[in-house]
């Protein structure tokens, strides 16, 4: 495409595009955001900045805030910041790793509220902001994110569950369990491909195909229902009742099946209220993931393994999906997220030879910050003596350096 076409698309002049191409200037945050949207690529593709290395300033620019004033104003307006004074001067000092006066960073708890507000404004997961915070301000304790308050509507959800008859509960439980299975499958798919699909696409679950089962077989939902003794097609009054009560949404369409041609299909989708009612009735935790900014057990186990191996020359056998999520990566075109906790390098003091995996500075800080919490959360992961392996410069400070 021409410079004129690109300039018109992102709202700049042709001369500005020429400056970018020659390296004389860098795009401002809003322009960078426009380029990402226009080319449908992420910031790493455009800048070649290693994944897992973002600072707080990087996050602001990538969110499209050229001005610290606009970002600080948006942060101050968040409910979680009530009672905390914050402005652009404090945001800039925060991003530069300088002391921030006032209550914004006076305690890890206040810092956690600020980190949560930044995550809301930048539209990022909380752990991304906390990781960037620790890279930007490594000499302070990690922010302590606020815990969710008591869910006052839990009793209402339990009452709704109790008001269902036995057959309706079986249907809602089957839909809920299948919804969680679809969510896990989508996470696995994203880990392999780095491509996200809209939830409205993958949450629609096939319930019934209107063709002989010897041709189409049974859907996963029908199999779940059959395991519970329900052998009808699964589209009768129970599904209609759940739909009327706003616990599921029913979709009707057609699909082409080899050997059967174009046939009718019924799909169901759990609503937010439906998932909440099922959780309350089944006693399932609201979130199947670990609390931010901590990791799942398999990623924590990988980080621990590499930390232990670091005392014996590093880990040479790191394979699989953990590399997508944990390692500092460079190069365009890799869409998977990374927390930047592992790096591929030569052993300490070596100038040549085989590279191995070691915890990065961010990885050691994460271990130091959350080791005791991980021991409570995942007691089956051996961590004996792990605190002794943490280099002194990465150990968690005992006092805040924020006020």
Short mmCIF file of C-alpha atoms in Angstrom, two decimals:
data_model
loop_
_atom_site.label_atom_id
_atom_site.label_comp_id
_atom_site.label_asym_id
_atom_site.label_seq_id
_atom_site.Cartn_x
_atom_site.Cartn_y
_atom_site.Cartn_z
CA UNK A 1 0.00 0.00 0.00
CA UNK A 2 1.07 3.59 -0.43
CA UNK A 3 2.17 5.95 2.30
CA UNK A 4 -0.92 8.03 1.59
CA UNK A 5 -3.21 5.03 2.16
CA UNK A 6 -1.52 4.18 5.46
CA UNK A 7 -1.50 7.81 6.59
CA UNK A 8 -5.21 8.15 5.85
CA UNK A 9 -5.98 4.90 7.65
CA UNK A 10 -4.28 5.87 10.92
CA UNK A 11 -4.95 9.60 10.80
CA UNK A 12 -1.48 11.07 10.23
CA UNK A 13 0.37 12.80 7.41
CA UNK A 14 2.46 11.09 4.75
CA UNK A 15 5.51 12.85 6.17
CA UNK A 16 4.87 11.23 9.56
CA UNK A 17 4.74 7.79 7.92
CA UNK A 18 8.04 8.58 6.18
CA UNK A 19 9.59 9.53 9.53
CA UNK A 20 8.46 6.22 11.01
CA UNK A 21 9.89 4.24 8.11
CA UNK A 22 13.24 6.00 8.29
CA UNK A 23 13.45 5.63 12.07
CA UNK A 24 13.55 9.38 12.68
CA UNK A 25 10.46 9.25 14.88
CA UNK A 26 8.44 6.70 16.82
CA UNK A 27 4.65 6.54 16.78
CA UNK A 28 2.88 8.12 19.70
CA UNK A 29 0.70 5.88 21.84
CA UNK A 30 -2.53 6.63 20.00
CA UNK A 31 -0.80 6.16 16.65
CA UNK A 32 0.76 2.90 17.81
CA UNK A 33 -2.67 1.69 18.87
CA UNK A 34 -4.09 2.67 15.47
CA UNK A 35 -1.32 0.80 13.66
CA UNK A 36 -1.95 -2.32 15.76
CA UNK A 37 -5.66 -2.17 14.93
CA UNK A 38 -5.13 -1.46 11.24
CA UNK A 39 -2.58 -4.23 10.62
CA UNK A 40 -4.34 -6.61 13.08
CA UNK A 41 -1.08 -7.39 14.89
CA UNK A 42 0.05 -6.93 18.48
CA UNK A 43 2.63 -4.48 19.79
CA UNK A 44 5.38 -7.11 19.82
CA UNK A 45 5.05 -7.60 16.07
CA UNK A 46 5.47 -3.87 15.47
CA UNK A 47 8.21 -3.10 17.99
CA UNK A 48 9.98 -6.46 18.44
CA UNK A 49 9.96 -5.82 22.19
CA UNK A 50 10.43 -9.17 23.95
CA UNK A 51 7.27 -10.60 25.42
CA UNK A 52 7.31 -10.72 29.17
CA UNK A 53 9.34 -7.50 29.50
CA UNK A 54 6.69 -4.76 29.57
CA UNK A 55 7.00 -1.91 32.07
CA UNK A 56 4.18 0.27 33.38
CA UNK A 57 4.97 2.91 30.76
CA UNK A 58 4.80 0.26 28.02
CA UNK A 59 1.35 -0.78 29.20
CA UNK A 60 0.05 2.80 29.13
CA UNK A 61 1.36 3.44 25.61
CA UNK A 62 0.04 0.14 24.32
CA UNK A 63 -3.38 0.98 25.76
CA UNK A 64 -3.40 4.12 23.60
CA UNK A 65 -2.73 6.78 26.26
CA UNK A 66 -0.17 9.24 24.89
CA UNK A 67 -0.97 11.63 27.72
CA UNK A 68 -0.39 10.69 31.34
CA UNK A 69 -3.11 13.23 32.19
CA UNK A 70 -5.81 11.23 30.41
CA UNK A 71 -4.64 7.92 31.88
CA UNK A 72 -4.43 9.32 35.43
CA UNK A 73 -7.88 10.88 35.13
CA UNK A 74 -9.37 7.54 34.02
CA UNK A 75 -7.60 5.72 36.87
CA UNK A 76 -8.78 8.24 39.48
CA UNK A 77 -12.37 7.75 38.39
CA UNK A 78 -12.40 4.03 39.20
CA UNK A 79 -14.39 2.94 42.25
CA UNK A 80 -11.45 0.98 43.64
CA UNK A 81 -9.48 4.27 43.94
CA UNK A 82 -11.99 5.88 46.29
CA UNK A 83 -10.08 7.76 49.00
CA UNK A 84 -6.75 7.62 47.10
CA UNK A 85 -5.43 10.81 45.51
CA UNK A 86 -3.82 10.22 42.12
CA UNK A 87 -2.76 12.49 39.24
CA UNK A 88 -0.52 12.54 36.19
CA UNK A 89 2.57 13.61 38.16
CA UNK A 90 2.22 10.54 40.38
CA UNK A 91 1.64 8.30 37.37
CA UNK A 92 4.84 9.52 35.72
CA UNK A 93 6.82 9.00 38.94
CA UNK A 94 5.26 5.56 39.24
CA UNK A 95 6.37 4.68 35.70
CA UNK A 96 9.91 5.96 36.31
CA UNK A 97 10.37 3.94 39.50
CA UNK A 98 10.56 7.09 41.64
CA UNK A 99 8.97 7.55 45.10
CA UNK A 100 5.28 8.47 44.92
CA UNK A 101 4.04 10.80 47.63
CA UNK A 102 0.69 10.33 49.31
CA UNK A 103 -1.41 7.21 49.80
CA UNK A 104 -1.25 5.76 46.28
CA UNK A 105 1.78 3.56 47.06
CA UNK A 106 2.07 4.01 50.82
CA UNK A 107 1.27 0.34 51.53
CA UNK A 108 1.15 -2.82 49.38
CA UNK A 109 -2.62 -2.78 49.83
CA UNK A 110 -2.97 0.76 48.44
CA UNK A 111 -0.59 -0.17 45.62
CA UNK A 112 -2.81 -3.17 44.91
CA UNK A 113 -5.85 -0.95 44.52
CA UNK A 114 -3.91 1.26 42.13
CA UNK A 115 -2.71 -1.79 40.16
CA UNK A 116 -6.30 -3.02 39.87
CA UNK A 117 -7.42 0.40 38.61
CA UNK A 118 -4.63 0.40 36.01
CA UNK A 119 -5.72 -3.06 34.86
CA UNK A 120 -9.32 -1.84 34.46
CA UNK A 121 -8.31 1.29 32.53
CA UNK A 122 -5.76 -0.48 30.30
CA UNK A 123 -8.15 -3.44 29.82
CA UNK A 124 -5.54 -5.98 30.88
CA UNK A 125 -5.47 -8.94 33.26
CA UNK A 126 -4.39 -7.89 36.74
CA UNK A 127 -1.34 -10.15 36.71
CA UNK A 128 0.02 -8.34 33.62
CA UNK A 129 -0.03 -5.05 35.53
CA UNK A 130 1.50 -6.57 38.67
CA UNK A 131 4.31 -8.14 36.64
CA UNK A 132 5.02 -4.83 34.89
CA UNK A 133 4.91 -3.08 38.28
CA UNK A 134 7.58 -5.41 39.68
CA UNK A 135 9.81 -4.80 36.66
CA UNK A 136 9.36 -1.04 37.01
CA UNK A 137 9.68 -0.87 40.82
CA UNK A 138 11.75 -3.93 41.82
CA UNK A 139 12.85 -2.52 45.20
CA UNK A 140 9.34 -2.39 46.65
CA UNK A 141 7.01 -5.12 47.90
CA UNK A 142 4.59 -6.52 45.35
CA UNK A 143 1.16 -4.85 45.24
CA UNK A 144 -1.51 -6.76 47.15
CA UNK A 145 -4.59 -6.89 44.96
CA UNK A 146 -7.91 -6.30 46.74
CA UNK A 147 -9.93 -9.41 47.41
CA UNK A 148 -13.47 -9.62 46.05
CA UNK A 149 -16.05 -8.64 48.63
CA UNK A 150 -18.70 -11.04 49.93
CA UNK A 151 -21.14 -12.07 47.25
CA UNK A 152 -24.45 -10.95 48.72
CA UNK A 153 -26.40 -12.53 45.86
CA UNK A 154 -25.19 -16.05 46.71
CA UNK A 155 -28.30 -16.80 48.78
CA UNK A 156 -30.49 -15.66 45.87
CA UNK A 157 -28.68 -18.02 43.51
CA UNK A 158 -29.05 -20.87 46.01
CA UNK A 159 -32.78 -20.14 46.29
CA UNK A 160 -33.08 -20.27 42.50
CA UNK A 161 -31.31 -23.63 42.43
CA UNK A 162 -33.57 -25.01 45.16
CA UNK A 163 -36.64 -23.85 43.24
CA UNK A 164 -35.76 -26.08 40.28
CA UNK A 165 -37.15 -29.59 40.09
CA UNK A 166 -34.82 -32.58 39.97
CA UNK A 167 -34.94 -32.91 36.20
CA UNK A 168 -34.21 -29.21 35.63
CA UNK A 169 -31.21 -29.44 37.96
CA UNK A 170 -29.86 -32.38 35.97
CA UNK A 171 -30.15 -30.37 32.76
CA UNK A 172 -28.57 -27.24 34.28
CA UNK A 173 -25.73 -29.27 35.80
CA UNK A 174 -25.03 -30.99 32.46
CA UNK A 175 -24.96 -27.63 30.66
CA UNK A 176 -22.70 -26.13 33.32
CA UNK A 177 -20.20 -29.01 33.26
CA UNK A 178 -20.11 -28.96 29.47
CA UNK A 179 -19.59 -25.18 29.56
CA UNK A 180 -16.56 -25.62 31.83
CA UNK A 181 -15.22 -28.34 29.52
CA UNK A 182 -15.59 -26.01 26.53
CA UNK A 183 -13.79 -23.27 28.47
CA UNK A 184 -10.86 -25.57 29.26
CA UNK A 185 -10.71 -26.71 25.63
CA UNK A 186 -10.67 -23.10 24.46
CA UNK A 187 -7.79 -22.30 26.82
CA UNK A 188 -5.87 -25.28 25.46
CA UNK A 189 -6.55 -24.16 21.89
CA UNK A 190 -5.43 -20.62 22.69
CA UNK A 191 -2.24 -21.90 24.34
CA UNK A 192 -1.34 -23.74 21.12
CA UNK A 193 -2.41 -21.18 18.54
CA UNK A 194 -2.37 -17.83 20.35
CA UNK A 195 -5.65 -16.95 18.59
CA UNK A 196 -8.70 -15.97 20.64
CA UNK A 197 -12.24 -16.70 19.50
CA UNK A 198 -15.24 -14.69 20.71
CA UNK A 199 -16.90 -16.34 23.69
CA UNK A 200 -20.24 -16.03 21.89
CA UNK A 201 -18.82 -18.49 19.34
CA UNK A 202 -17.43 -21.28 21.50
CA UNK A 203 -19.94 -21.09 24.36
CA UNK A 204 -22.79 -22.26 22.10
CA UNK A 205 -22.96 -26.00 22.78
CA UNK A 206 -24.74 -28.49 20.54
CA UNK A 207 -27.63 -30.10 22.39
CA UNK A 208 -29.60 -31.94 19.71
CA UNK A 209 -29.29 -32.82 16.03
CA UNK A 210 -32.60 -33.70 14.40
CA UNK A 211 -31.45 -36.78 12.56
CA UNK A 212 -31.25 -40.49 13.42
CA UNK A 213 -28.55 -41.04 16.13
CA UNK A 214 -27.07 -43.89 14.11
CA UNK A 215 -26.00 -41.20 11.61
CA UNK A 216 -25.13 -38.25 13.82
CA UNK A 217 -24.47 -39.95 17.16
CA UNK A 218 -25.23 -38.19 20.44
CA UNK A 219 -23.95 -34.78 21.40
CA UNK A 220 -21.69 -34.41 24.46
CA UNK A 221 -24.60 -32.84 26.32
CA UNK A 222 -26.87 -35.74 25.44
CA UNK A 223 -24.18 -38.16 26.61
CA UNK A 224 -24.01 -36.33 29.95
CA UNK A 225 -27.78 -36.49 30.26
CA UNK A 226 -27.85 -40.18 29.36
CA UNK A 227 -25.28 -40.81 32.10
CA UNK A 228 -27.84 -39.33 34.50
CA UNK A 229 -30.66 -41.48 33.16
CA UNK A 230 -32.20 -38.88 30.82
CA UNK A 231 -32.63 -40.52 27.41
CA UNK A 232 -34.94 -38.11 25.59
CA UNK A 233 -33.53 -35.82 22.86
CA UNK A 234 -32.99 -33.13 25.48
CA UNK A 235 -35.14 -30.36 24.01
CA UNK A 236 -38.33 -30.73 26.00
CA UNK A 237 -39.99 -28.74 28.81
CA UNK A 238 -36.96 -28.75 31.11
CA UNK A 239 -34.82 -26.87 28.62
CA UNK A 240 -37.71 -24.50 27.90
CA UNK A 241 -38.10 -23.82 31.63
CA UNK A 242 -34.39 -23.03 32.07
CA UNK A 243 -34.57 -20.73 29.05
CA UNK A 244 -37.61 -18.89 30.44
CA UNK A 245 -35.85 -18.34 33.77
CA UNK A 246 -32.81 -16.81 32.05
CA UNK A 247 -30.40 -19.59 33.07
CA UNK A 248 -29.62 -20.68 29.51
CA UNK A 249 -30.21 -19.30 26.03
CA UNK A 250 -31.49 -21.63 23.30
CA UNK A 251 -30.39 -21.22 19.67
CA UNK A 252 -31.94 -22.95 16.63
CA UNK A 253 -30.15 -23.23 13.29
CA UNK A 254 -29.21 -25.76 10.61
CA UNK A 255 -26.00 -27.62 9.88
CA UNK A 256 -24.82 -29.94 7.10
CA UNK A 257 -23.97 -33.46 8.30
CA UNK A 258 -22.34 -36.00 5.91
CA UNK A 259 -24.86 -38.74 5.21
CA UNK A 260 -27.77 -36.70 6.56
CA UNK A 261 -27.61 -33.48 4.55
CA UNK A 262 -28.96 -30.21 5.95
CA UNK A 263 -30.57 -30.85 9.32
CA UNK A 264 -31.95 -28.75 12.16
CA UNK A 265 -29.84 -28.22 15.25
CA UNK A 266 -30.48 -26.93 18.77
CA UNK A 267 -27.65 -25.31 20.72
CA UNK A 268 -27.65 -23.93 24.24
CA UNK A 269 -25.52 -21.28 25.91
CA UNK A 270 -25.13 -20.72 29.65
CA UNK A 271 -25.96 -17.21 30.83
CA UNK A 272 -23.94 -15.50 33.57
CA UNK A 273 -26.85 -15.98 35.95
CA UNK A 274 -27.12 -19.64 34.95
CA UNK A 275 -23.46 -20.25 35.74
CA UNK A 276 -23.83 -18.44 39.09
CA UNK A 277 -26.89 -20.53 40.02
CA UNK A 278 -25.13 -23.77 39.03
CA UNK A 279 -22.04 -22.84 41.06
CA UNK A 280 -24.16 -22.06 44.10
CA UNK A 281 -26.15 -25.27 43.81
CA UNK A 282 -23.17 -27.51 43.10
CA UNK A 283 -20.80 -25.80 45.54
CA UNK A 284 -18.28 -24.98 42.82
CA UNK A 285 -15.84 -22.08 43.22
CA UNK A 286 -16.78 -19.06 41.12
CA UNK A 287 -13.40 -19.17 39.35
CA UNK A 288 -11.57 -22.26 38.24
CA UNK A 289 -8.37 -20.24 37.89
CA UNK A 290 -5.91 -19.25 40.57
CA UNK A 291 -6.10 -15.81 42.20
CA UNK A 292 -4.18 -13.08 40.38
CA UNK A 293 -1.29 -12.64 40.08
CA UNK A 294 -0.47 -16.27 40.85
CA UNK A 295 -0.20 -19.08 38.29
CA UNK A 296 -1.81 -22.44 37.68
CA UNK A 297 -0.22 -25.46 39.30
CA UNK A 298 1.46 -26.73 36.10
CA UNK A 299 3.13 -23.39 35.39
CA UNK A 300 4.24 -23.06 39.02
CA UNK A 301 5.66 -26.60 38.92
CA UNK A 302 7.63 -25.68 35.78
CA UNK A 303 9.05 -22.51 37.32
CA UNK A 304 10.06 -24.42 40.46
CA UNK A 305 11.74 -27.13 38.38
CA UNK A 306 13.82 -24.60 36.47
CA UNK A 307 14.70 -22.76 39.69
CA UNK A 308 16.07 -25.97 41.20
CA UNK A 309 17.94 -26.76 37.97
CA UNK A 310 19.58 -23.31 38.01
CA UNK A 311 22.02 -24.48 40.70
CA UNK A 312 23.22 -27.30 38.43
CA UNK A 313 23.72 -25.48 35.13
CA UNK A 314 20.12 -24.71 34.14
CA UNK A 315 17.31 -26.68 32.57
CA UNK A 316 17.89 -28.09 29.08
CA UNK A 317 14.62 -30.01 28.79
CA UNK A 318 11.95 -27.30 28.88
CA UNK A 319 9.37 -28.16 26.24
CA UNK A 320 5.65 -27.85 25.69
CA UNK A 321 3.16 -25.09 26.35
CA UNK A 322 4.94 -23.78 29.45
CA UNK A 323 7.44 -22.08 27.15
CA UNK A 324 4.63 -20.04 25.61
CA UNK A 325 3.48 -18.75 28.98
CA UNK A 326 6.70 -18.34 30.96
CA UNK A 327 9.66 -17.47 28.75
CA UNK A 328 10.98 -14.10 27.59
CA UNK A 329 10.50 -14.33 23.82
CA UNK A 330 11.61 -12.17 20.93
CA UNK A 331 10.57 -12.03 17.32
CA UNK A 332 7.31 -11.18 15.56
CA UNK A 333 4.35 -13.39 14.95
CA UNK A 334 4.17 -15.20 18.30
CA UNK A 335 0.71 -14.47 19.65
CA UNK A 336 0.79 -16.44 22.90
CA UNK A 337 1.09 -14.42 26.13
CA UNK A 338 4.14 -14.64 28.34
CA UNK A 339 4.94 -13.60 31.89
CA UNK A 340 8.67 -13.47 31.21
CA UNK A 341 9.69 -15.62 34.18
CA UNK A 342 12.24 -17.77 32.31
CA UNK A 343 15.11 -16.81 30.01
CA UNK A 344 17.35 -18.81 27.66
CA UNK A 345 21.01 -17.95 28.22
CA UNK A 346 24.51 -19.20 28.97
CA UNK A 347 25.34 -20.25 32.52
CA UNK A 348 26.64 -17.50 34.81
CA UNK A 349 30.25 -16.64 33.95
CA UNK A 350 30.27 -18.60 30.68
CA UNK A 351 31.15 -16.91 27.40
CA UNK A 352 30.35 -19.81 25.08
CA UNK A 353 28.65 -23.18 25.07
CA UNK A 354 25.13 -24.50 25.27
CA UNK A 355 22.31 -22.23 26.42
CA UNK A 356 19.90 -23.37 29.12
CA UNK A 357 16.75 -22.09 30.81
CA UNK A 358 17.03 -20.09 34.03
CA UNK A 359 14.59 -17.97 36.04
CA UNK A 360 14.70 -14.37 34.88
CA UNK A 361 14.78 -11.46 37.32
CA UNK A 362 10.97 -11.35 37.12
CA UNK A 363 10.81 -15.08 37.78
CA UNK A 364 12.96 -14.90 40.91
CA UNK A 365 10.95 -11.95 42.20
CA UNK A 366 7.72 -13.85 41.63
CA UNK A 367 9.05 -16.82 43.59
CA UNK A 368 10.15 -14.53 46.40
CA UNK A 369 6.85 -12.65 46.45
CA UNK A 370 4.50 -15.63 46.53
CA UNK A 371 6.40 -18.72 47.71
CA UNK A 372 4.50 -19.00 51.00
CA UNK A 373 1.15 -18.55 49.24
CA UNK A 374 2.00 -21.19 46.64
CA UNK A 375 2.90 -23.63 49.40
CA UNK A 376 -0.61 -23.24 50.80
CA UNK A 377 -2.29 -23.31 47.38
CA UNK A 378 -0.32 -26.23 45.90
CA UNK A 379 1.06 -28.29 48.80
CA UNK A 380 1.86 -31.24 46.50
CA UNK A 381 4.53 -29.24 44.60
CA UNK A 382 7.87 -29.80 46.42
CA UNK A 383 9.55 -26.50 47.31
CA UNK A 384 11.88 -27.49 50.16
CA UNK A 385 14.86 -25.15 50.32
CA UNK A 386 13.64 -23.06 47.40
CA UNK A 387 13.91 -19.83 49.39
CA UNK A 388 17.65 -20.45 49.80
CA UNK A 389 18.13 -20.46 46.01
CA UNK A 390 16.66 -16.97 45.50
CA UNK A 391 19.50 -14.51 44.77
CA UNK A 392 19.66 -11.81 47.47
CA UNK A 393 18.89 -8.98 45.06
CA UNK A 394 15.51 -10.51 44.21
CA UNK A 395 14.25 -11.27 47.69
CA UNK A 396 11.09 -9.49 48.76
CA UNK A 397 11.71 -6.21 50.63
CA UNK A 398 10.26 -6.03 54.12
CA UNK A 399 9.24 -2.36 53.92
CA UNK A 400 7.56 -0.29 51.23
CA UNK A 401 9.57 2.30 49.36
CA UNK A 402 6.49 4.08 48.00
CA UNK A 403 5.58 6.91 50.35
#
